[in-house]
CSV table of C-alpha atoms in Angstrom, one decimal:
chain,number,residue,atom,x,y,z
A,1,UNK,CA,0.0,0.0,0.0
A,2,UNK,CA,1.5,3.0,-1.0
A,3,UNK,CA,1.0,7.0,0.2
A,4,UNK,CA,-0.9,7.7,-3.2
A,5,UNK,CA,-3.6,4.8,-2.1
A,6,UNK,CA,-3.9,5.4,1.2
A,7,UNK,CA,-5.0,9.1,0.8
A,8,UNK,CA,-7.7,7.9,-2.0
A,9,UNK,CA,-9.1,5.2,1.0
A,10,UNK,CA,-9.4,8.3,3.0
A,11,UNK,CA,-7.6,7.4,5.8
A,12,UNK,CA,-4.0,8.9,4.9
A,13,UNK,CA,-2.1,10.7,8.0
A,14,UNK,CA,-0.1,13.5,6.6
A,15,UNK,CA,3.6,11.4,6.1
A,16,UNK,CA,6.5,12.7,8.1
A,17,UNK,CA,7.9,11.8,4.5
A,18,UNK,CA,6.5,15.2,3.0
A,19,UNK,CA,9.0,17.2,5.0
A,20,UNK,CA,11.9,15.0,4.2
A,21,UNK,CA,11.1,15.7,0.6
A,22,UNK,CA,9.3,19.1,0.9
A,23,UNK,CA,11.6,21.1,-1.9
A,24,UNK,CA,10.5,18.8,-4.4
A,25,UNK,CA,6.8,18.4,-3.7
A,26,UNK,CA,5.8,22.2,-3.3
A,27,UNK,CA,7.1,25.2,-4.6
A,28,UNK,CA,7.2,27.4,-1.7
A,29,UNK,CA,6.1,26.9,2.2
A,30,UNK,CA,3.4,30.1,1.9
A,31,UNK,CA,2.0,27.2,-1.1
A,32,UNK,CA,2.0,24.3,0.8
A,33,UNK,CA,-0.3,25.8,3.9
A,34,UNK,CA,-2.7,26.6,0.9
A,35,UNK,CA,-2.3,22.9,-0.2
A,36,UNK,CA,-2.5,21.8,3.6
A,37,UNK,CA,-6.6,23.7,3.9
A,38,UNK,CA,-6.8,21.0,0.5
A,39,UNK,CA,-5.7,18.0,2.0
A,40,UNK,CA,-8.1,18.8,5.2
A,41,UNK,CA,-11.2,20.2,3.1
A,42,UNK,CA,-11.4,19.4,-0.9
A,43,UNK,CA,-14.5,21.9,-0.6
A,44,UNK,CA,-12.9,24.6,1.0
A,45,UNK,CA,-13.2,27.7,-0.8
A,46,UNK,CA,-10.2,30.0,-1.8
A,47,UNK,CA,-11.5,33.0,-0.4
A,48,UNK,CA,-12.0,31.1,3.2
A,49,UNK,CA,-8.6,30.2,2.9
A,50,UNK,CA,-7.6,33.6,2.4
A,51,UNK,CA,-9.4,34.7,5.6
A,52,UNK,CA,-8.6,31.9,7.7
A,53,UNK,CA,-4.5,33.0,7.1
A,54,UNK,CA,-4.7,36.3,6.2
A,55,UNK,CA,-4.4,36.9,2.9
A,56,UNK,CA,-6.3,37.4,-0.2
A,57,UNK,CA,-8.1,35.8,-2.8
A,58,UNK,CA,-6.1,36.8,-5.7
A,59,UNK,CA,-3.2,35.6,-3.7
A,60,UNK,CA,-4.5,32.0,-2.9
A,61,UNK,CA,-5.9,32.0,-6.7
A,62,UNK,CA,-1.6,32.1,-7.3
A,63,UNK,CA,-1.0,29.8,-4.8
A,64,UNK,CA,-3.2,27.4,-6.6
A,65,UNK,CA,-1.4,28.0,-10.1
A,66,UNK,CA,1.6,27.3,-8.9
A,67,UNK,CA,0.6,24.2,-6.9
A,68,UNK,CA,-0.7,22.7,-10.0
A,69,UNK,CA,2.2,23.9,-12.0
A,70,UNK,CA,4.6,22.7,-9.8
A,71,UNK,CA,2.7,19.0,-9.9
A,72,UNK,CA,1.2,18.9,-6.4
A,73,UNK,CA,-2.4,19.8,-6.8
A,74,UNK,CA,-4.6,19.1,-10.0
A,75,UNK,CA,-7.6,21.5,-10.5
A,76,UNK,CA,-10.4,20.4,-12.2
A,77,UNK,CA,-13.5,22.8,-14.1
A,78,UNK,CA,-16.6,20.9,-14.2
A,79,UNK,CA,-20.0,22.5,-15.7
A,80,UNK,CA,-22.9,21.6,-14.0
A,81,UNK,CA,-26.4,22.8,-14.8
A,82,UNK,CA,-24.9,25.7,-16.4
A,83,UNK,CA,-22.6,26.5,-13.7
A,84,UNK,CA,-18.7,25.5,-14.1
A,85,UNK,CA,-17.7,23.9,-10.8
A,86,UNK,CA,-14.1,23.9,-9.7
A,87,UNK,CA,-12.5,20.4,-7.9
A,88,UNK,CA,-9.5,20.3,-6.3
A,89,UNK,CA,-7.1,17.4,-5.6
A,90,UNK,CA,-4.1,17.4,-3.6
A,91,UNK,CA,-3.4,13.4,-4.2
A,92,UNK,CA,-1.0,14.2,-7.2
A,93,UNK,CA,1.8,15.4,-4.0
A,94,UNK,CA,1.5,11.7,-2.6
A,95,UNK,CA,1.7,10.1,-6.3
A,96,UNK,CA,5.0,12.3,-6.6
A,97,UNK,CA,6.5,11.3,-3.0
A,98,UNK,CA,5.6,8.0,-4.0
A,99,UNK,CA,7.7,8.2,-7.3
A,100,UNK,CA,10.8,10.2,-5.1
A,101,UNK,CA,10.6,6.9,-2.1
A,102,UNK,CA,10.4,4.4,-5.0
A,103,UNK,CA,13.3,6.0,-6.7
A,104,UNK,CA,15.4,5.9,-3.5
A,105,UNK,CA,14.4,2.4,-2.5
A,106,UNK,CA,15.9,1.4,-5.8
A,107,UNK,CA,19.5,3.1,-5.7
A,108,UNK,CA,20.9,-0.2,-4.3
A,109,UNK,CA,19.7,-1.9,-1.5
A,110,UNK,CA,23.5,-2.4,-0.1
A,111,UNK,CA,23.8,1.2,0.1
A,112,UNK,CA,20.4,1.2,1.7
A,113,UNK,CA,20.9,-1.3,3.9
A,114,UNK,CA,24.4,0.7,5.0
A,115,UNK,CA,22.8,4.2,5.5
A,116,UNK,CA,19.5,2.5,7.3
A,117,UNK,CA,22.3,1.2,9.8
A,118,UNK,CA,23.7,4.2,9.9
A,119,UNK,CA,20.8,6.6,10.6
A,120,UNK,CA,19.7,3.7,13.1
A,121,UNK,CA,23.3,4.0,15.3
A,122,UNK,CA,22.7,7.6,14.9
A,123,UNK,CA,19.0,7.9,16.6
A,124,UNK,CA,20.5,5.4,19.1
A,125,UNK,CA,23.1,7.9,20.5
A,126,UNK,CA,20.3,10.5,20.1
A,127,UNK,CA,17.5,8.6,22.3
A,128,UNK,CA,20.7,7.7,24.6
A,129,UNK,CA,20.6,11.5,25.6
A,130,UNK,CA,17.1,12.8,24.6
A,131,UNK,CA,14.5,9.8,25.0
A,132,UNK,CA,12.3,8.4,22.7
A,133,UNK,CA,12.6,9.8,18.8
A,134,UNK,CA,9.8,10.7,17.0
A,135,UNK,CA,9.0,9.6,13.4
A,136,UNK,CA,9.9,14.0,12.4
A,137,UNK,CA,12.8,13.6,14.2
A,138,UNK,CA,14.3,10.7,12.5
A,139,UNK,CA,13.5,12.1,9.6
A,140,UNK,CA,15.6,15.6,10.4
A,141,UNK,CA,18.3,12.9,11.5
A,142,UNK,CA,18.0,11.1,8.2
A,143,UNK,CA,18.1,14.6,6.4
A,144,UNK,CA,21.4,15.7,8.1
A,145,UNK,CA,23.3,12.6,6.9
A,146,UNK,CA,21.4,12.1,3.8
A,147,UNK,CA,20.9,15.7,2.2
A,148,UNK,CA,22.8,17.8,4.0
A,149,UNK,CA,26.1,15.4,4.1
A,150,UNK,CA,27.0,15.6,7.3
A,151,UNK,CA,29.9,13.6,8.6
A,152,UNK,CA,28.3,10.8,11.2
A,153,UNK,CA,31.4,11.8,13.4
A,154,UNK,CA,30.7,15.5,13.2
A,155,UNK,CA,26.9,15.2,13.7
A,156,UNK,CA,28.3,12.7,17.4
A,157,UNK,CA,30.3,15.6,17.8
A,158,UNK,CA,27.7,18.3,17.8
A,159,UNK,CA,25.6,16.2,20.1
A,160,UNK,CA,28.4,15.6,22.8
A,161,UNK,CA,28.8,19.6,22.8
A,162,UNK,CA,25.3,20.2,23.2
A,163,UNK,CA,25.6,17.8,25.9
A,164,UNK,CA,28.1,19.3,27.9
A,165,UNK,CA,26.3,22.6,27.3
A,166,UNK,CA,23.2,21.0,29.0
A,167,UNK,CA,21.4,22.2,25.6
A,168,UNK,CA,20.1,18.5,24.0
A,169,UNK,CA,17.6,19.8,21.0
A,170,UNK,CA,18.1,19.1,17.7
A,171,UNK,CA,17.2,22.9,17.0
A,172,UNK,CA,20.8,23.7,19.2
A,173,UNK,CA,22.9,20.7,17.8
A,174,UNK,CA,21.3,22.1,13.9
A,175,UNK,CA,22.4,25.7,14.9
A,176,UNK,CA,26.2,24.3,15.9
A,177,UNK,CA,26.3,22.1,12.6
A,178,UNK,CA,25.7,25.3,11.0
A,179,UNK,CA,27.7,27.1,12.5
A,180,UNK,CA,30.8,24.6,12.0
A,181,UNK,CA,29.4,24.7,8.0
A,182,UNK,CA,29.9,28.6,7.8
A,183,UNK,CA,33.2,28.2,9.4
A,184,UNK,CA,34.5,26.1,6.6
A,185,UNK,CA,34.4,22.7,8.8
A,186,UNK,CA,33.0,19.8,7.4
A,187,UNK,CA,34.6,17.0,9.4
A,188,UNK,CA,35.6,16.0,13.0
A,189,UNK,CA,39.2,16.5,12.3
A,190,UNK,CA,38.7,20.1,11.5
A,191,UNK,CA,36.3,20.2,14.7
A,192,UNK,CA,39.3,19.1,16.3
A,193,UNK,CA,42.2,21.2,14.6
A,194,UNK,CA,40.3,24.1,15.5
A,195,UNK,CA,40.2,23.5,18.7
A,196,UNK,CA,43.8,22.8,19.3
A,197,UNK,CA,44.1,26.1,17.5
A,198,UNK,CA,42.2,28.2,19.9
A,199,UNK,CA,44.2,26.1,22.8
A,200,UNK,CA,47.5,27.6,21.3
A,201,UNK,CA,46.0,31.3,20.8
A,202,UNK,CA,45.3,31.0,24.4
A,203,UNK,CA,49.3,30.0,25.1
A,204,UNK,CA,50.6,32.8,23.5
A,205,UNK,CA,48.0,35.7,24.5
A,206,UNK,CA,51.4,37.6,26.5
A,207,UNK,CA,50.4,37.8,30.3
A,208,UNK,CA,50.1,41.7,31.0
A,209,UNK,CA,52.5,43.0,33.9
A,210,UNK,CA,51.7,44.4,37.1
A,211,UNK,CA,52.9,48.0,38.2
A,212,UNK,CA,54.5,47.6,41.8
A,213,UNK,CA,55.1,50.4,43.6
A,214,UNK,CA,59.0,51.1,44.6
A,215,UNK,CA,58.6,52.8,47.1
A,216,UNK,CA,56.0,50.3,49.1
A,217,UNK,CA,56.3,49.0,52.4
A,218,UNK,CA,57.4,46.0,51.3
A,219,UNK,CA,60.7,47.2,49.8
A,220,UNK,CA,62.3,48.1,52.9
């Protein structure tokens, strides 16, 4: 049974797979909401969408053209006792997420195999120091090895610091992986060669001298 089945049974929970795959689904964030009030409510009208988030109609209309341009929603004009009836159907997102998991599940199953054991000793050292992981979370986890190519080493890395900072959330071990990424450092050994850096900076900062008095008591 596959995402694109499940939502035409009517019984589909939104997958945590959308997000994993959310650049190539929908075209912006501000598009997928409108696509969200869709998946909820076929019936819903633009305009109520419009008031329910503040915006406007004209700008929900867009929304719509670029969902259907971008493949995730297919809109459909019907005339019906003279009156043209517009459908709306958000299952086309699934068929596509289907087509991206397929495609992945058939790069290799080795490869698969190594990366699921991977991404499962990772979320083992996470629920070591945060509890249980949810299904979103493994799917950030699975997102910094997978798409963003982080180093196993350097993502155990950032977890030990944000341990000993007392700060274990992914948002705070994301922010330090950044951080390490803006600063050129994309592997535990530079983590590492930095740090001995600093450690010699802090050798060779001069010690600053201290004016004594020469004519102080302690001088006679």
């Amino acid at each position: 049974m596959n995402y694109y089945e499940e939502y035409s049974k009517g019984h589909l929970v939104l997958p945590s797979a959308l997000l994993t795959h959310f650049n190539k689904l929908f075209p912006s964030s501000s598009d997928f909401l409108v696509w969200l009030y869709f998946f909820e409510n076929s019936d819903v009208a633009p305009s109520e969408i419009a008031s329910k988030i503040g915006s406007t109609p004209a700008e929900i209309n867009r929304a719509i053209d670029r969902l259907a341009k971008f493949g995730a929603m297919k809109v459909t004009l019907i005339e019906i006792d003279g009156e043209m009836e517009t459908f709306f159907d958000v299952s086309p997102a699934f068929k596509h997420l289907d087509e991206l998991l397929n495609s992945d599940s058939g790069s290799g199953t080795n490869i698969n195999e190594e990366n699921e054991g991977t991404l499962k000793e990772l979320v083992s050292l996470f629920e070591a120091e945060m509890g249980v992981i949810s299904p979103v979370q493994m799917e950030e986890l699975r997102a910094w090895l997978f798409e963003d190519d982080y180093e196993f080493a350097l993502i155990k890395q950032a977890l030990r610091e944000a341990v000993l900072n007392r700060k274990v959330s992914l948002n705070y071990i994301k922010a330090i992986l950044r951080n390490w990424k803006n600063e050129g450092i994309h592997s535990i050994q530079a983590v590492e060669n930095r740090q001995i850096e600093r450690q010699e900076s802090r050798k060779t900062i001069p010690q600053k001298d201290f004016y004594i008095p020469m004519d102080g008591p302690w001088n006679n």
